[in-house]
């Protein structure tokens, strides 16, 4: 068995993810309203930026994946990306009142590029730090815990800075300074203290490998399809959580009291999942968690609205958060196992390309899953203005629970039947050891 990496190395490696995680999901949640309130940007302009940025990601993510693999070293791209992020976040979070579409689009795309330049090589390097089936779970756990910590710090920044609950220009400027300073510093520290593993076959990586790896690695197709179903389901839940809790359950003033325990459960559950993963294969535990998520969603749509809904909603969403913590832990680890399978079967380490595929799937799930989830209530006549009709309530419940459950049902079967289990990976490890000796 490969030597276990010390916790301090994993923390130092994962620390990069703390400022990095503050640039995507939290930013996507806060930035639209901030720009609409404090600049000349309109809601329609915001929608245009979101669409263009997704198209931009579809072009840049695979290219960066190929470059990361072809260079042989992951660190140069990450260092460039950190500097790009520092420049972009400093401008993006500090707009002038007259800033419009061009300003927002330009700096947002530059930030997306910088984030990808760090995220894809960092994810690929995480898969290469240790090729043991269980040790990968430890690497993933520390990276995800520190990433969640960055998200919590971002959302709590107004209170920490004495600005109440509002993301004022002063708060955004402070966040810009924090990220612009800490991301390059943590990355330089990581590059200095964490040795980069040796990888193989990099001189043969070509752009055509993006399609070739899908053709020659059927386990990757199986994994990505399973993740698409899971991500579309959870994307719908995420997009509707605030709307469902505030518009139907009448808990608009208590969103933070539900969201904070849910987020903490994602983080605090990971060490518990890690212990269970010593005995249960990753894909099997992930498969078993999905029916639990379905059951929790069905419980939620049977909660009666009003003040009494706060306690059961908090409990169920906290449990749901713990299961989301499991998926955040096992998915990068499972993809790391696929990197080994590709190395054995095709003789090349294409971790960058594989994680570029996953980055695209995650962004697709967030965009499409959220769009579908928001559209279903509209089809049933939902409107945030005025009283809810019985039809609108039905639409909310179908979108928040019915549609996700419909997606999670086949996901359970696919995840359970995923072929790259602990035994198969052990055989791959033996092959790699024999080849290196």
CSV table of N, CA and C in Angstrom, one decimal, residues 295-394:
chain,number,residue,atom,x,y,z
A,295,UNK,N,-36.0,10.2,0.1
A,295,UNK,CA,-36.9,10.1,1.2
A,295,UNK,C,-37.0,11.5,1.9
A,296,UNK,N,-35.9,12.2,2.1
A,296,UNK,CA,-35.9,13.5,2.7
A,296,UNK,C,-36.7,14.5,1.9
A,297,UNK,N,-36.5,14.5,0.6
A,297,UNK,CA,-37.3,15.4,-0.2
A,297,UNK,C,-38.8,15.1,-0.1
A,298,UNK,N,-39.2,13.9,0.0
A,298,UNK,CA,-40.6,13.5,0.1
A,298,UNK,C,-41.1,14.0,1.5
A,299,UNK,N,-40.3,13.9,2.5
A,299,UNK,CA,-40.7,14.4,3.8
A,299,UNK,C,-40.9,15.9,3.7
A,300,UNK,N,-40.0,16.6,3.1
A,300,UNK,CA,-40.1,18.1,3.0
A,300,UNK,C,-41.4,18.6,2.4
A,301,UNK,N,-41.8,17.9,1.3
A,301,UNK,CA,-43.0,18.4,0.6
A,301,UNK,C,-44.3,18.1,1.4
A,302,UNK,N,-44.2,17.4,2.5
A,302,UNK,CA,-45.3,17.1,3.4
A,302,UNK,C,-45.3,17.9,4.6
A,303,UNK,N,-44.3,18.9,4.7
A,303,UNK,CA,-44.3,19.8,5.9
A,303,UNK,C,-45.3,20.9,5.6
A,304,UNK,N,-46.1,21.2,6.6
A,304,UNK,CA,-47.1,22.2,6.5
A,304,UNK,C,-46.4,23.6,6.6
A,305,UNK,N,-46.8,24.6,5.8
A,305,UNK,CA,-46.2,25.9,5.9
A,305,UNK,C,-46.6,26.6,7.2
A,306,UNK,N,-45.7,27.6,7.6
A,306,UNK,CA,-45.9,28.4,8.8
A,306,UNK,C,-44.7,28.3,9.7
A,307,UNK,N,-44.7,29.0,10.8
A,307,UNK,CA,-43.6,29.0,11.8
A,307,UNK,C,-43.2,27.6,12.2
A,308,UNK,N,-44.1,26.7,12.4
A,308,UNK,CA,-43.8,25.4,12.9
A,308,UNK,C,-43.0,24.6,11.9
A,309,UNK,N,-42.9,25.1,10.6
A,309,UNK,CA,-42.1,24.4,9.6
A,309,UNK,C,-40.6,24.5,9.8
A,310,UNK,N,-40.2,25.5,10.6
A,310,UNK,CA,-38.7,25.7,10.7
A,310,UNK,C,-38.0,24.5,11.2
A,311,UNK,N,-38.4,23.9,12.3
A,311,UNK,CA,-37.6,22.8,12.9
A,311,UNK,C,-37.5,21.6,11.9
A,312,UNK,N,-38.7,21.1,11.4
A,312,UNK,CA,-38.5,19.9,10.5
A,312,UNK,C,-37.8,20.3,9.2
A,313,UNK,N,-37.9,21.5,8.7
A,313,UNK,CA,-37.2,21.9,7.5
A,313,UNK,C,-35.7,21.9,7.8
A,314,UNK,N,-35.3,22.5,8.9
A,314,UNK,CA,-33.9,22.5,9.3
A,314,UNK,C,-33.3,21.2,9.5
A,315,UNK,N,-34.0,20.3,10.1
A,315,UNK,CA,-33.5,18.9,10.4
A,315,UNK,C,-33.3,18.1,9.0
A,316,UNK,N,-34.4,18.2,8.2
A,316,UNK,CA,-34.3,17.4,6.9
A,316,UNK,C,-33.2,18.0,6.0
A,317,UNK,N,-33.1,19.3,5.9
A,317,UNK,CA,-32.1,19.9,5.0
A,317,UNK,C,-30.7,19.7,5.6
A,318,UNK,N,-30.5,19.6,6.9
A,318,UNK,CA,-29.2,19.3,7.5
A,318,UNK,C,-28.8,17.9,7.2
A,319,UNK,N,-29.8,16.9,7.2
A,319,UNK,CA,-29.5,15.6,6.8
A,319,UNK,C,-29.2,15.5,5.3
A,320,UNK,N,-29.9,16.3,4.5
A,320,UNK,CA,-29.6,16.4,3.1
A,320,UNK,C,-28.2,16.9,2.8
A,321,UNK,N,-27.8,17.9,3.6
A,321,UNK,CA,-26.5,18.5,3.5
A,321,UNK,C,-25.4,17.5,3.8
A,322,UNK,N,-25.6,16.6,4.8
A,322,UNK,CA,-24.6,15.6,5.1
A,322,UNK,C,-24.4,14.6,3.9
A,323,UNK,N,-25.5,14.3,3.2
A,323,UNK,CA,-25.4,13.4,2.0
A,323,UNK,C,-24.8,14.1,0.9
A,324,UNK,N,-25.0,15.4,0.7
A,324,UNK,CA,-24.2,16.2,-0.3
A,324,UNK,C,-22.7,16.2,0.1
A,325,UNK,N,-22.4,16.2,1.4
A,325,UNK,CA,-21.0,16.1,1.8
A,325,UNK,C,-20.4,14.9,1.3
A,326,UNK,N,-21.1,13.8,1.3
A,326,UNK,CA,-20.6,12.5,0.8
A,326,UNK,C,-20.3,12.6,-0.6
A,327,UNK,N,-21.2,13.1,-1.4
A,327,UNK,CA,-20.9,13.2,-2.9
A,327,UNK,C,-19.7,14.1,-3.2
A,328,UNK,N,-19.6,15.2,-2.4
A,328,UNK,CA,-18.4,16.1,-2.6
A,328,UNK,C,-17.1,15.3,-2.3
A,329,UNK,N,-17.2,14.4,-1.4
A,329,UNK,CA,-16.0,13.6,-1.0
A,329,UNK,C,-15.7,12.5,-2.0
A,330,UNK,N,-16.7,11.8,-2.5
A,330,UNK,CA,-16.4,10.6,-3.3
A,330,UNK,C,-16.2,10.9,-4.8
A,331,UNK,N,-16.9,11.9,-5.3
A,331,UNK,CA,-16.8,12.1,-6.7
A,331,UNK,C,-15.4,12.4,-7.2
A,332,UNK,N,-14.6,13.4,-6.6
A,332,UNK,CA,-13.3,13.6,-7.1
A,332,UNK,C,-12.4,12.3,-6.9
A,333,UNK,N,-12.6,11.6,-5.8
A,333,UNK,CA,-11.9,10.4,-5.5
A,333,UNK,C,-12.1,9.3,-6.6
A,334,UNK,N,-13.4,9.1,-7.0
A,334,UNK,CA,-13.8,8.2,-8.0
A,334,UNK,C,-13.1,8.5,-9.3
A,335,UNK,N,-13.1,9.8,-9.7
A,335,UNK,CA,-12.5,10.3,-10.9
A,335,UNK,C,-11.0,10.1,-10.9
A,336,UNK,N,-10.4,10.2,-9.7
A,336,UNK,CA,-9.0,9.9,-9.6
A,336,UNK,C,-8.7,8.4,-9.8
A,337,UNK,N,-9.6,7.5,-9.4
A,337,UNK,CA,-9.4,6.1,-9.8
A,337,UNK,C,-9.5,5.9,-11.3
A,338,UNK,N,-10.3,6.7,-12.0
A,338,UNK,CA,-10.4,6.6,-13.4
A,338,UNK,C,-9.1,7.0,-14.1
A,339,UNK,N,-8.4,8.0,-13.5
A,339,UNK,CA,-7.1,8.4,-14.0
A,339,UNK,C,-6.1,7.2,-14.0
A,340,UNK,N,-6.2,6.4,-12.9
A,340,UNK,CA,-5.3,5.2,-12.9
A,340,UNK,C,-5.7,4.2,-14.0
A,341,UNK,N,-7.0,4.0,-14.2
A,341,UNK,CA,-7.5,3.1,-15.2
A,341,UNK,C,-7.1,3.5,-16.6
A,342,UNK,N,-7.1,4.8,-16.8
A,342,UNK,CA,-6.6,5.3,-18.1
A,342,UNK,C,-5.1,5.1,-18.3
A,343,UNK,N,-4.4,5.3,-17.2
A,343,UNK,CA,-2.9,5.1,-17.3
A,343,UNK,C,-2.6,3.7,-17.6
A,344,UNK,N,-3.3,2.7,-17.0
A,344,UNK,CA,-3.0,1.3,-17.2
A,344,UNK,C,-3.4,0.9,-18.6
A,345,UNK,N,-4.6,1.3,-19.0
A,345,UNK,CA,-5.2,0.8,-20.3
A,345,UNK,C,-4.6,1.6,-21.5
A,346,UNK,N,-4.3,2.8,-21.3
A,346,UNK,CA,-3.9,3.7,-22.5
A,346,UNK,C,-2.4,4.2,-22.4
A,347,UNK,N,-1.8,4.0,-21.2
A,347,UNK,CA,-0.4,4.4,-21.0
A,347,UNK,C,-0.2,5.9,-20.9
A,348,UNK,N,-1.2,6.7,-20.6
A,348,UNK,CA,-1.1,8.1,-20.4
A,348,UNK,C,-1.8,8.6,-19.2
A,349,UNK,N,-1.2,9.6,-18.5
A,349,UNK,CA,-1.9,10.2,-17.4
A,349,UNK,C,-2.6,11.4,-17.9
A,350,UNK,N,-3.9,11.3,-18.0
A,350,UNK,CA,-4.7,12.4,-18.6
A,350,UNK,C,-5.7,13.0,-17.5
A,351,UNK,N,-5.2,13.1,-16.3
A,351,UNK,CA,-6.0,13.6,-15.2
A,351,UNK,C,-6.6,15.0,-15.6
A,352,UNK,N,-5.8,15.9,-16.2
A,352,UNK,CA,-6.3,17.2,-16.6
A,352,UNK,C,-7.5,17.1,-17.5
A,353,UNK,N,-7.5,16.3,-18.5
A,353,UNK,CA,-8.6,16.1,-19.4
A,353,UNK,C,-9.8,15.5,-18.6
A,354,UNK,N,-9.6,14.5,-17.8
A,354,UNK,CA,-10.7,13.9,-17.1
A,354,UNK,C,-11.4,14.9,-16.1
A,355,UNK,N,-10.6,15.7,-15.4
A,355,UNK,CA,-11.2,16.7,-14.5
A,355,UNK,C,-11.8,17.9,-15.3
A,356,UNK,N,-11.3,18.1,-16.5
A,356,UNK,CA,-11.9,19.2,-17.3
A,356,UNK,C,-13.4,18.7,-17.7
A,357,UNK,N,-13.5,17.4,-18.1
A,357,UNK,CA,-14.8,16.9,-18.3
A,357,UNK,C,-15.7,17.1,-17.1
A,358,UNK,N,-15.2,16.8,-15.9
A,358,UNK,CA,-16.0,16.9,-14.7
A,358,UNK,C,-16.4,18.3,-14.5
A,359,UNK,N,-15.5,19.3,-14.7
A,359,UNK,CA,-15.8,20.7,-14.5
A,359,UNK,C,-16.9,21.1,-15.4
A,360,UNK,N,-16.9,20.6,-16.7
A,360,UNK,CA,-18.0,21.0,-17.6
A,360,UNK,C,-19.3,20.4,-17.1
A,361,UNK,N,-19.3,19.1,-16.7
A,361,UNK,CA,-20.5,18.5,-16.2
A,361,UNK,C,-21.1,19.3,-15.0
A,362,UNK,N,-20.2,19.7,-14.1
A,362,UNK,CA,-20.7,20.4,-12.9
A,362,UNK,C,-21.4,21.7,-13.3
A,363,UNK,N,-20.7,22.4,-14.2
A,363,UNK,CA,-21.3,23.7,-14.7
A,363,UNK,C,-22.6,23.5,-15.5
A,364,UNK,N,-22.6,22.4,-16.2
A,364,UNK,CA,-23.9,22.1,-17.0
A,364,UNK,C,-25.0,21.8,-16.0
A,365,UNK,N,-24.7,21.0,-15.0
A,365,UNK,CA,-25.7,20.6,-14.0
A,365,UNK,C,-26.2,21.8,-13.3
A,366,UNK,N,-25.3,22.7,-12.9
A,366,UNK,CA,-25.8,23.9,-12.2
A,366,UNK,C,-26.7,24.8,-13.0
A,367,UNK,N,-26.3,24.9,-14.3
A,367,UNK,CA,-27.1,25.8,-15.2
A,367,UNK,C,-28.4,25.1,-15.6
A,368,UNK,N,-28.3,23.9,-16.2
A,368,UNK,CA,-29.4,23.3,-16.8
A,368,UNK,C,-30.3,22.8,-15.7
A,369,UNK,N,-29.7,22.2,-14.6
A,369,UNK,CA,-30.6,21.7,-13.5
A,369,UNK,C,-31.3,22.8,-12.9
A,370,UNK,N,-30.7,23.9,-12.6
A,370,UNK,CA,-31.3,25.1,-12.0
A,370,UNK,C,-32.4,25.6,-12.9
A,371,UNK,N,-32.1,25.7,-14.3
A,371,UNK,CA,-33.1,26.3,-15.2
A,371,UNK,C,-34.4,25.4,-15.3
A,372,UNK,N,-34.2,24.1,-15.3
A,372,UNK,CA,-35.3,23.2,-15.4
A,372,UNK,C,-36.1,23.3,-14.1
A,373,UNK,N,-35.4,23.3,-12.9
A,373,UNK,CA,-36.1,23.4,-11.6
A,373,UNK,C,-36.9,24.6,-11.5
A,374,UNK,N,-36.4,25.7,-12.0
A,374,UNK,CA,-37.1,27.0,-11.9
A,374,UNK,C,-38.3,27.1,-12.9
A,375,UNK,N,-38.2,26.4,-14.0
A,375,UNK,CA,-39.2,26.4,-15.1
A,375,UNK,C,-40.4,25.6,-14.7
A,376,UNK,N,-40.3,24.5,-14.0
A,376,UNK,CA,-41.5,23.7,-13.7
A,376,UNK,C,-42.5,24.5,-12.9
A,377,UNK,N,-42.2,25.2,-11.9
A,377,UNK,CA,-43.3,25.9,-11.2
A,377,UNK,C,-43.9,27.0,-12.1
A,378,UNK,N,-43.1,27.6,-13.0
A,378,UNK,CA,-43.7,28.6,-13.9
A,378,UNK,C,-44.8,28.0,-14.8
A,379,UNK,N,-44.5,26.7,-15.2
A,379,UNK,CA,-45.5,26.0,-16.1
A,379,UNK,C,-46.8,25.8,-15.3
A,380,UNK,N,-46.7,25.7,-14.0
A,380,UNK,CA,-47.9,25.5,-13.2
A,380,UNK,C,-48.5,26.8,-12.7
A,381,UNK,N,-48.0,27.9,-13.2
A,381,UNK,CA,-48.6,29.2,-12.9
A,381,UNK,C,-48.0,29.9,-11.7
A,382,UNK,N,-46.8,29.5,-11.2
A,382,UNK,CA,-46.2,30.1,-10.1
A,382,UNK,C,-45.7,31.5,-10.4
A,383,UNK,N,-45.9,32.4,-9.5
A,383,UNK,CA,-45.4,33.8,-9.6
A,383,UNK,C,-45.0,34.2,-8.2
A,384,UNK,N,-43.9,34.9,-8.0
A,384,UNK,CA,-43.5,35.4,-6.7
A,384,UNK,C,-44.4,36.5,-6.2
A,385,UNK,N,-45.2,37.1,-7.1
A,385,UNK,CA,-46.1,38.2,-6.8
A,385,UNK,C,-47.5,37.6,-6.6
A,386,UNK,N,-48.1,37.9,-5.5
A,386,UNK,CA,-49.4,37.5,-5.2
A,386,UNK,C,-49.5,36.2,-4.4
A,387,UNK,N,-50.7,35.7,-4.1
A,387,UNK,CA,-50.9,34.5,-3.3
A,387,UNK,C,-50.6,33.3,-4.2
A,388,UNK,N,-50.2,32.2,-3.6
A,388,UNK,CA,-49.9,30.9,-4.3
A,388,UNK,C,-51.2,30.2,-4.5
A,389,UNK,N,-51.4,29.8,-5.8
A,389,UNK,CA,-52.5,29.0,-6.1
A,389,UNK,C,-52.2,27.5,-5.8
A,390,UNK,N,-53.3,26.6,-5.8
A,390,UNK,CA,-53.0,25.2,-5.6
A,390,UNK,C,-52.2,24.6,-6.7
A,391,UNK,N,-52.4,25.1,-7.9
A,391,UNK,CA,-51.6,24.6,-9.0
A,391,UNK,C,-50.1,25.1,-8.9
A,392,UNK,N,-49.8,26.3,-8.4
A,392,UNK,CA,-48.5,26.7,-8.2
A,392,UNK,C,-47.8,25.9,-7.1
A,393,UNK,N,-48.5,25.6,-6.1
A,393,UNK,CA,-47.9,24.8,-5.0
A,393,UNK,C,-47.5,23.4,-5.5
A,394,UNK,N,-48.4,22.8,-6.4
A,394,UNK,CA,-48.1,21.5,-7.0
A,394,UNK,C,-46.8,21.6,-7.8
